[in-house]
GROMACS .gro file of C-alpha atoms in nm:
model
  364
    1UNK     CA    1   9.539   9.546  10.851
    2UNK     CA    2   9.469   9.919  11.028
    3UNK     CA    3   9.754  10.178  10.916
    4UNK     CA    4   9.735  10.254  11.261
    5UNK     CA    5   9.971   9.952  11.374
    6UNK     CA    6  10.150   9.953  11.105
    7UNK     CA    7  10.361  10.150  10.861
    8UNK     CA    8  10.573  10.375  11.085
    9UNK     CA    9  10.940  10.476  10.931
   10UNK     CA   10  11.181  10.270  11.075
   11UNK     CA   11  11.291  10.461  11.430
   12UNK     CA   12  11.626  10.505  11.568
   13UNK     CA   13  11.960  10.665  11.426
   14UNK     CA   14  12.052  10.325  11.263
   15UNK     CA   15  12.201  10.277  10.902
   16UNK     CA   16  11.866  10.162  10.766
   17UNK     CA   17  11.669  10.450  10.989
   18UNK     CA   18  11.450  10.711  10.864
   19UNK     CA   19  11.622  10.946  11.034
   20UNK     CA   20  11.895  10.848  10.790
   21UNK     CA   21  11.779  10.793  10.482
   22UNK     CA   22  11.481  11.072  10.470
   23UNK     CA   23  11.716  11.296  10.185
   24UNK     CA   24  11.412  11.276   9.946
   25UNK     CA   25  11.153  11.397  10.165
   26UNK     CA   26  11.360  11.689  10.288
   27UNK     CA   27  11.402  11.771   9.901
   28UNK     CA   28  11.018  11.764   9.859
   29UNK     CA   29  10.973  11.973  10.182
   30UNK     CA   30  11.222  12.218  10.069
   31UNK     CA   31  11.109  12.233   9.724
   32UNK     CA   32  10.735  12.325   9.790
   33UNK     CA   33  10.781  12.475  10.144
   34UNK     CA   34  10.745  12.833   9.975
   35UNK     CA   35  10.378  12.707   9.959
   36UNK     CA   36  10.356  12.654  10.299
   37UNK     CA   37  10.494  13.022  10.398
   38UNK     CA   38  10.303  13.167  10.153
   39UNK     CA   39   9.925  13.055  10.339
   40UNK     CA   40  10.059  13.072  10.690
   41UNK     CA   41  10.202  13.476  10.570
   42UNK     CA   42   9.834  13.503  10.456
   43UNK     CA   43   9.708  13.412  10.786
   44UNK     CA   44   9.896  13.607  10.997
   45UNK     CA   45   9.782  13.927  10.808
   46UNK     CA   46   9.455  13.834  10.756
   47UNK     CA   47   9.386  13.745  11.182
   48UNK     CA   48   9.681  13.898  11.367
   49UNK     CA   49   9.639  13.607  11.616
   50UNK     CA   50   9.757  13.613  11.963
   51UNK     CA   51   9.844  13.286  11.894
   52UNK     CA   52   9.927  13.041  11.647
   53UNK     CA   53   9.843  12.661  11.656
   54UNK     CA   54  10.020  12.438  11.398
   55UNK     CA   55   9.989  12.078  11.329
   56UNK     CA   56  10.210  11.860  11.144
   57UNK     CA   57  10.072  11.568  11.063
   58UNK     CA   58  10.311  11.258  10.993
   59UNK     CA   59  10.557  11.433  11.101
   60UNK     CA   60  10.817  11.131  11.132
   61UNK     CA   61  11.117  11.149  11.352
   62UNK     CA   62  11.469  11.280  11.239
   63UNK     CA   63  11.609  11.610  11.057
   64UNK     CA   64  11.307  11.696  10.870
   65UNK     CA   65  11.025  11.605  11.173
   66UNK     CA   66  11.129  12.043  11.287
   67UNK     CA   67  11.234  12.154  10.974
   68UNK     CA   68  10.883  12.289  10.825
   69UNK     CA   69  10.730  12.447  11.209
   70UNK     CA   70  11.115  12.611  11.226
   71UNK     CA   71  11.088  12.760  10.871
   72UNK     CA   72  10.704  12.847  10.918
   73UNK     CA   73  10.782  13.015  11.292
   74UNK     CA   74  11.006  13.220  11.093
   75UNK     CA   75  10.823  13.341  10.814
   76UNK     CA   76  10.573  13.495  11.081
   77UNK     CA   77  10.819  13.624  11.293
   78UNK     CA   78  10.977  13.805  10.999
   79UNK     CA   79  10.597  13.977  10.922
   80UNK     CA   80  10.535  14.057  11.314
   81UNK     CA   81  10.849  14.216  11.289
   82UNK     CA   82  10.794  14.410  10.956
   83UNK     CA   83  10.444  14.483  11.056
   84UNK     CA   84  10.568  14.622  11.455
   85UNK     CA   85  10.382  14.377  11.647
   86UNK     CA   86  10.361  14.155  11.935
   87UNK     CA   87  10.482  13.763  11.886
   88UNK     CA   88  10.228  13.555  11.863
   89UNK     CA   89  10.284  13.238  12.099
   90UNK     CA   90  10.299  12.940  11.909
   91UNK     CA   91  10.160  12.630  12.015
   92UNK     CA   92  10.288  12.307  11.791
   93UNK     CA   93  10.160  11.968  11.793
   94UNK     CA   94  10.372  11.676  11.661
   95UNK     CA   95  10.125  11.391  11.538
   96UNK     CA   96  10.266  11.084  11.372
   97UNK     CA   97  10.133  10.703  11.427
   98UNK     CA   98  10.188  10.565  11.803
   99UNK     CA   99  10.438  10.327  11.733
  100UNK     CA  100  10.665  10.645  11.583
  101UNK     CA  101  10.993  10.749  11.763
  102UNK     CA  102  10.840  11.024  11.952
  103UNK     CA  103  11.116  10.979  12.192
  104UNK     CA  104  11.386  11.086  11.934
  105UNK     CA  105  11.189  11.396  11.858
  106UNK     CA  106  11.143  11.497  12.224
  107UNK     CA  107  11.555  11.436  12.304
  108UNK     CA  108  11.540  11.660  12.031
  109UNK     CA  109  11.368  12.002  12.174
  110UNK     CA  110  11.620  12.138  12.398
  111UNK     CA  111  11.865  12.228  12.145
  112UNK     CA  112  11.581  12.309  11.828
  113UNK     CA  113  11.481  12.569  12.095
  114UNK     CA  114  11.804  12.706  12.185
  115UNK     CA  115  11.881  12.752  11.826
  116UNK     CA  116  11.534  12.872  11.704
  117UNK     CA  117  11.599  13.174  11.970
  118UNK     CA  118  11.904  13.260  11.842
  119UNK     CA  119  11.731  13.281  11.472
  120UNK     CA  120  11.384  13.504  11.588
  121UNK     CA  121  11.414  13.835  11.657
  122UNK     CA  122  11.375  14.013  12.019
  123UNK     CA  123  11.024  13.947  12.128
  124UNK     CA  124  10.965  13.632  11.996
  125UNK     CA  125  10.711  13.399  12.120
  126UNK     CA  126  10.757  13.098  12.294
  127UNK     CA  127  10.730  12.811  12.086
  128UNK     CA  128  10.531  12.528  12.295
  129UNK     CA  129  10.526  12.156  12.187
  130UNK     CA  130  10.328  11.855  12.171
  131UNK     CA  131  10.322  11.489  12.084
  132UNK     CA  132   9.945  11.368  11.935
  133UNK     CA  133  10.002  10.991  11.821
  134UNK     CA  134   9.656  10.907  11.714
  135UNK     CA  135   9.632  10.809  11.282
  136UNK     CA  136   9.499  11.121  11.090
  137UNK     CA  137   9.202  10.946  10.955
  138UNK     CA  138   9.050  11.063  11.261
  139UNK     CA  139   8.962  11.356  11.511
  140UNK     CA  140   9.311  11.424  11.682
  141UNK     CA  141   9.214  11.812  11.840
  142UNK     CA  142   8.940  11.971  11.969
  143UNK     CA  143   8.680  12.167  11.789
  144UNK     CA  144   8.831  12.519  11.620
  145UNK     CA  145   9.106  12.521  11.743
  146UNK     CA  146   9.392  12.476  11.463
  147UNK     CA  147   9.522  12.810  11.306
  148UNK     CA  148   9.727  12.623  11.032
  149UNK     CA  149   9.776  12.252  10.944
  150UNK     CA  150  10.073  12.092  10.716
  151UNK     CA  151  10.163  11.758  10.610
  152UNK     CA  152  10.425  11.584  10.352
  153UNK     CA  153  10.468  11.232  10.253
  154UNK     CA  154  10.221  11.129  10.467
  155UNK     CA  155   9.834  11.157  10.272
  156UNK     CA  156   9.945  10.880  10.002
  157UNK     CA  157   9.917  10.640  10.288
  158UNK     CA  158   9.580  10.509  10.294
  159UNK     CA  159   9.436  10.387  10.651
  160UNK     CA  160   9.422  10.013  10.546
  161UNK     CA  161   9.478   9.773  10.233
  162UNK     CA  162   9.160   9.778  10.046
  163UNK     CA  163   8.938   9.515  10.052
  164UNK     CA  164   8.874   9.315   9.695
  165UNK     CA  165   9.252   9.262   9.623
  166UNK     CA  166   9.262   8.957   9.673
  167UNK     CA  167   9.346   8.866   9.285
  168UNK     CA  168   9.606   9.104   9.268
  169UNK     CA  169   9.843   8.791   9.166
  170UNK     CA  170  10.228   8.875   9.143
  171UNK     CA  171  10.193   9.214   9.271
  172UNK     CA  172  10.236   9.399   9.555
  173UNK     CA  173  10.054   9.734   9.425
  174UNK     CA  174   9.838   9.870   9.100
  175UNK     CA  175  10.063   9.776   8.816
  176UNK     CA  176   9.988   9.719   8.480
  177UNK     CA  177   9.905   9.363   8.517
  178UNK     CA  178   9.654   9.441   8.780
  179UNK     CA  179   9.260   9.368   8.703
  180UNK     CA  180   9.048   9.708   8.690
  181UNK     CA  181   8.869   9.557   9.043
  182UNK     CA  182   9.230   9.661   9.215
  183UNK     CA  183   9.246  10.016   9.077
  184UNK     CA  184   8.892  10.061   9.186
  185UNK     CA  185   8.927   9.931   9.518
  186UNK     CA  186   9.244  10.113   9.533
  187UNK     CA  187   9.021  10.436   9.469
  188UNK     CA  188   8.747  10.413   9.680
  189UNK     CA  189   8.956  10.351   9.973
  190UNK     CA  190   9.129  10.690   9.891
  191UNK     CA  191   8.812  10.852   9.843
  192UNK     CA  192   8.674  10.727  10.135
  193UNK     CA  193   9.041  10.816  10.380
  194UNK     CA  194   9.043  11.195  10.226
  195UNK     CA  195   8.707  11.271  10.268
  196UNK     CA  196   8.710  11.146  10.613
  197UNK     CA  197   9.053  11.373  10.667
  198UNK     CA  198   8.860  11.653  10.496
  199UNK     CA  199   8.611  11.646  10.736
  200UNK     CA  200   8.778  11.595  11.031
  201UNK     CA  201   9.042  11.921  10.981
  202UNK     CA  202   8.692  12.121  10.894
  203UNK     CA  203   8.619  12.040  11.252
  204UNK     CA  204   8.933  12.132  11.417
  205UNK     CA  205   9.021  12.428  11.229
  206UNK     CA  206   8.921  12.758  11.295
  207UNK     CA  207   8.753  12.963  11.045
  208UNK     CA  208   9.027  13.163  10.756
  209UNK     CA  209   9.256  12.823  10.883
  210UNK     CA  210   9.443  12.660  10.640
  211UNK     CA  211   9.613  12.383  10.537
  212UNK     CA  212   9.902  12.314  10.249
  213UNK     CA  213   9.933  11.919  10.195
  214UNK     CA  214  10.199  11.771   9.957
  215UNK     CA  215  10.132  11.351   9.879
  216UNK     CA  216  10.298  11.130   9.626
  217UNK     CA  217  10.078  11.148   9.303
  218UNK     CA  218  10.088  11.121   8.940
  219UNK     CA  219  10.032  11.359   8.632
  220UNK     CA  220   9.858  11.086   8.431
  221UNK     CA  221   9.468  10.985   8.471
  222UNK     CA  222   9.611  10.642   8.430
  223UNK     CA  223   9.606  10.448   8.771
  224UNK     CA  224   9.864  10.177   8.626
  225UNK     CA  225  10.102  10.473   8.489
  226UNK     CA  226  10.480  10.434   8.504
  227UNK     CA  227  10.533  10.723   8.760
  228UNK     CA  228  10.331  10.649   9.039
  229UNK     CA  229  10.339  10.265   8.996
  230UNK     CA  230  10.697  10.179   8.908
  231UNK     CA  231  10.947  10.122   9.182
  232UNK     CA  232  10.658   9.887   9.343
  233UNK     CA  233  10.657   9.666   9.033
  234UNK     CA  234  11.046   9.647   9.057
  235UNK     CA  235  10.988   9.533   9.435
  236UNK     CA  236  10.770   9.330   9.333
  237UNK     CA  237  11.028   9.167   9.082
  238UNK     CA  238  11.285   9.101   9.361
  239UNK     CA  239  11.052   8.960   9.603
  240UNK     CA  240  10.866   8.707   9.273
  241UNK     CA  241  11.280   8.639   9.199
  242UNK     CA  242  11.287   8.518   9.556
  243UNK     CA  243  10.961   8.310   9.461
  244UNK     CA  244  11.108   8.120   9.166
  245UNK     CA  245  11.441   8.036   9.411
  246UNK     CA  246  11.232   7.883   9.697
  247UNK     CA  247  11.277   8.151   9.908
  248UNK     CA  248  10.950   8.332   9.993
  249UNK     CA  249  10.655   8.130   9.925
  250UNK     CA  250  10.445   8.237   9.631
  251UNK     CA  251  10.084   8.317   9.869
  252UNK     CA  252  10.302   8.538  10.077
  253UNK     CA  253  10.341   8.765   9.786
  254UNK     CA  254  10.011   8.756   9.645
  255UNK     CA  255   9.885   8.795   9.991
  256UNK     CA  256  10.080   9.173  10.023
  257UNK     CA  257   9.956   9.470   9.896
  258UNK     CA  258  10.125   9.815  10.011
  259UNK     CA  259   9.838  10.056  10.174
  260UNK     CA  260   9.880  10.325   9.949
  261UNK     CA  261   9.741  10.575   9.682
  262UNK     CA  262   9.877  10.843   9.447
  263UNK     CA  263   9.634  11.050   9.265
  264UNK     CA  264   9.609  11.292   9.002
  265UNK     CA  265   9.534  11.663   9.044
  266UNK     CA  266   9.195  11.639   8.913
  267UNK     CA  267   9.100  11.354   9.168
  268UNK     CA  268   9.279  11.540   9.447
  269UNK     CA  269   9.064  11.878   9.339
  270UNK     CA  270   8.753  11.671   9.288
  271UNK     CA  271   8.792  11.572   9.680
  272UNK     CA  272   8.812  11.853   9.816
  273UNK     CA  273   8.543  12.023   9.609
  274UNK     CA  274   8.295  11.752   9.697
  275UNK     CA  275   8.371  11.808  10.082
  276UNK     CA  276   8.271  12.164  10.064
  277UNK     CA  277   8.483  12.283  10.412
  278UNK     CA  278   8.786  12.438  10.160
  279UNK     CA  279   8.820  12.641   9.919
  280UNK     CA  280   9.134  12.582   9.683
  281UNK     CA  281   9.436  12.819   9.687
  282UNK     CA  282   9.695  12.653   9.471
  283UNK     CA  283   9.729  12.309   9.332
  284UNK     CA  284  10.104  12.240   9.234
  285UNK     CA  285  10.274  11.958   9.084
  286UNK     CA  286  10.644  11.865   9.122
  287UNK     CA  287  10.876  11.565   9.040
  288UNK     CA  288  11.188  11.467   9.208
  289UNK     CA  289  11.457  11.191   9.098
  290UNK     CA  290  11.483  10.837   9.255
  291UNK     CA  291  11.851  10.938   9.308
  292UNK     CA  292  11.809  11.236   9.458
  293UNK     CA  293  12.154  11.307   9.441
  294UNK     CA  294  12.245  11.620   9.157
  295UNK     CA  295  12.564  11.777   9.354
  296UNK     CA  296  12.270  11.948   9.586
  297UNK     CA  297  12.384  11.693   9.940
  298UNK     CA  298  12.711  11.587   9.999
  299UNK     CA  299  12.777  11.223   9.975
  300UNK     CA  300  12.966  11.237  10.278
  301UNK     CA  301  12.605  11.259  10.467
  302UNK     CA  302  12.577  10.858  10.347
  303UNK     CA  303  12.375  10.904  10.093
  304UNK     CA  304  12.491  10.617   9.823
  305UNK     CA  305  12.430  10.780   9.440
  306UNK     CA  306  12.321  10.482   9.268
  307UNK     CA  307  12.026  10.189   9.326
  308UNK     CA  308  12.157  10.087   9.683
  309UNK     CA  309  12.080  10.429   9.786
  310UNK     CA  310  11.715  10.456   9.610
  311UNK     CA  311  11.658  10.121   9.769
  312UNK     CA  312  11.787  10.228  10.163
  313UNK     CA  313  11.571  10.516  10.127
  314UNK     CA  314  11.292  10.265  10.034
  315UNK     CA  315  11.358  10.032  10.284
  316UNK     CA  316  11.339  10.323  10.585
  317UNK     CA  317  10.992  10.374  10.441
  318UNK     CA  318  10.831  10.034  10.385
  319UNK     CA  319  11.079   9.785  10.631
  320UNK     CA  320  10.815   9.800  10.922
  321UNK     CA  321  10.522   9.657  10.641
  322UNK     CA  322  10.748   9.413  10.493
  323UNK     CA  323  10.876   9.253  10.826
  324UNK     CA  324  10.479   9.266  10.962
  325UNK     CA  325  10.393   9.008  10.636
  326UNK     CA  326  10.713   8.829  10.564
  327UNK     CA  327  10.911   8.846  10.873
  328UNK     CA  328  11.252   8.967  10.889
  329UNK     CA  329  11.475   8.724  10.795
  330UNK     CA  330  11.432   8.761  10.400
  331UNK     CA  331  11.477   9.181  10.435
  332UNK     CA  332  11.794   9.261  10.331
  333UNK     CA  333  11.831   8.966  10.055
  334UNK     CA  334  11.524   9.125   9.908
  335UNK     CA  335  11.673   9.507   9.950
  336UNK     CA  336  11.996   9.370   9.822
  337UNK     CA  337  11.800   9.249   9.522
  338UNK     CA  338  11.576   9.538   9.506
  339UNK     CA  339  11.850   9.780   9.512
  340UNK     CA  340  12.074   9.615   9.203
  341UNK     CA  341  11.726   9.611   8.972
  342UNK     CA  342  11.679   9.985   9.036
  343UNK     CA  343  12.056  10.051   8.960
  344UNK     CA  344  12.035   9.900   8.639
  345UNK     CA  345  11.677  10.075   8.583
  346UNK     CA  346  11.820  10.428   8.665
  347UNK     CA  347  12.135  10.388   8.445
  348UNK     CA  348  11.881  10.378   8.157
  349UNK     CA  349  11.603  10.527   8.231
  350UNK     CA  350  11.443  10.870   8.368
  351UNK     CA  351  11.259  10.768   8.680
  352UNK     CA  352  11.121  11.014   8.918
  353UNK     CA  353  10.837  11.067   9.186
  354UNK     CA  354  10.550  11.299   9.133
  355UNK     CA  355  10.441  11.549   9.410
  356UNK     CA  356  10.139  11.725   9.457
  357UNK     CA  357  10.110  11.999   9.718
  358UNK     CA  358   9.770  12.172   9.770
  359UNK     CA  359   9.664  12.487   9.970
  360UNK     CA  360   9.343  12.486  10.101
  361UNK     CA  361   9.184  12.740  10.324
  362UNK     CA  362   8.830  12.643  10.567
  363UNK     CA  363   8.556  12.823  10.461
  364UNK     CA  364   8.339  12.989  10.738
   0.00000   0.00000   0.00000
């Protein structure tokens, strides 16, 4: 199974969209986007370019798909303006999966536009966009031509299920029952996916580019650790209750495993040093709550404090994979299950993600 057909968010404006239930990733973005201004400020002052070519990469569709470019448009118009110089022009390309909701994002532009010109000082740029649907484990843009690539919640997604999980029995990820053969396939397919998305940004940025990534990881060295593997083994605990009741058969289960890896710091660093094209800038790590809710969002944006709403946000992410395997008659019995485990989980425990967010900059 090729990420490239599969997992897109689930499109639209609907009640179990991305669009509406992406809360936690605009928490993440906002939480490490200082990162992100930091190495595009660097750029600008270090190459005073004409022009400015970002790529987001997974950029998604909804609130957060403009979010970062507006914020990172601003922080250079703020130093062009400081500094008494020209706008640059900005060029921004929009690359996601084809089967995203590129449509949503294009509706979209008219009134980002209107309201980004109101925000930029006199002078500013124009700010010119593009859709590239193509998967990221590949070339997507010519040769040197990238100023500044970003990407969040995207890198954890690996571009298939590895091969040799095949005795993964009961589970739908690494968890603790899982033979060592599934967290080694599990980390050779990362290996091989980043060093193949190394290489192909070293081609398609320019020299002094640079490039601040933030992917789901873990503190721990321990593949099988609580924080990276959790809320997949309490999936996996609806969909195996479902078993027992006669209501999913038991090889559809051990026949699913979700396309994904979260590493540590040290195996993140250890890519990127073995590639060669970057050098390191930072290397931060961050956690955020499964119920994202602290008094930050209003609840009147439909955000549900509790398991329901850890599980919708969930289900935005991972509905397209599920409905690919099991079909989608069984989907919201098993998010209505899903969600009432994870209630009673986060009413007793502390359960959070763990972010990393890296800064790289191409050597040359």
């Amino acid at each position: 199974m090729e990420v490239v057909q599969v997992p897109c968010m689930n499109g639209g404006i609907g009640e179990t969209s991305y669009a509406n239930n992406s809360l936690l990733q605009r928490k993440v973005i906002s939480m490490t986007k200082f990162i992100a201004e930091e190495a595009i400020a660097n750029l600008y002052c270090n190459t005073l370019p004409r022009s400015i070519a970002i790529a987001d990469l997974g950029c998604s569709s909804g609130p957060n798909t403009l979010f970062v470019v507006s914020e990172l448009i601003k922080e250079v118009d703020k130093l062009r303006q400081k500094l008494g110089h020209d706008s640059p022009e900005y060029q921004v390309f929009l690359n996601d999966l084809p089967g995203n909701d590129f449509n949503a994002i294009f509706k979209s532009l008219p009134s980002f536009q209107k309201e980004m010109s109101s925000q930029l000082g006199p002078g500013a740029g124009p700010c010119l966009f593009s859709g590239t649907p193509g998967s990221f484990y590949g070339r997507l843009f010519p040769s040197n031509c990238l100023h500044f690539v970003h990407s969040s919640y995207s890198l954890h997604w690996l571009s298939q299920v590895p091969e040799g999980v095949d005795n993964n029995k009961g589970n739908i990820y690494m968890a603790s029952t899982s033979p060592p053969c599934v967290f080694k396939a599990y980390y050779e397919q990362f290996q091989r996916d980043f060093s193949i998305f190394l290489k192909c940004r070293a081609e398609e940025l320019v020299a002094g580019g640079r490039m601040v990534l933030t992917l789901l990881g873990r503190r721990s060295e321990d593949p099988s650790s609580k924080e990276c593997c959790y809320i997949y083994e309490l999936m996996a605990l609806a969909l195996n209750d479902m078993v027992s009741e006669g209501l999913i058969e038991e090889d559809k289960v051990d026949s699913f495993n979700i396309p994904k890896y979260t590493p540590s710091p040290s195996e993140l660093k250890f890519e990127v040093l073995k590639g060669g094209d970057f050098s390191i800038d930072r290397l931060e790590v961050s956690e955020v709550n499964w119920n994202i809710y602290d008094g930050e969002f209003n609840t009147s944006n439909g955000f549900s404090n509790d398991g329901y709403g850890v599980a919708k946000y969930v289900r935005a992410v991972l509905e397209p994979l599920l409905v690919t395997h099991f079909g989608d008659a069984i989907i919201d019995e098993v998010f209505h299950r899903y969600g009432k485990i994870i209630d009673d989980r986060i009413s007793k425990e502390k359960t959070q993600f763990i972010n990393l967010t890296i800064s790289v900059t191409k050597k040359g």
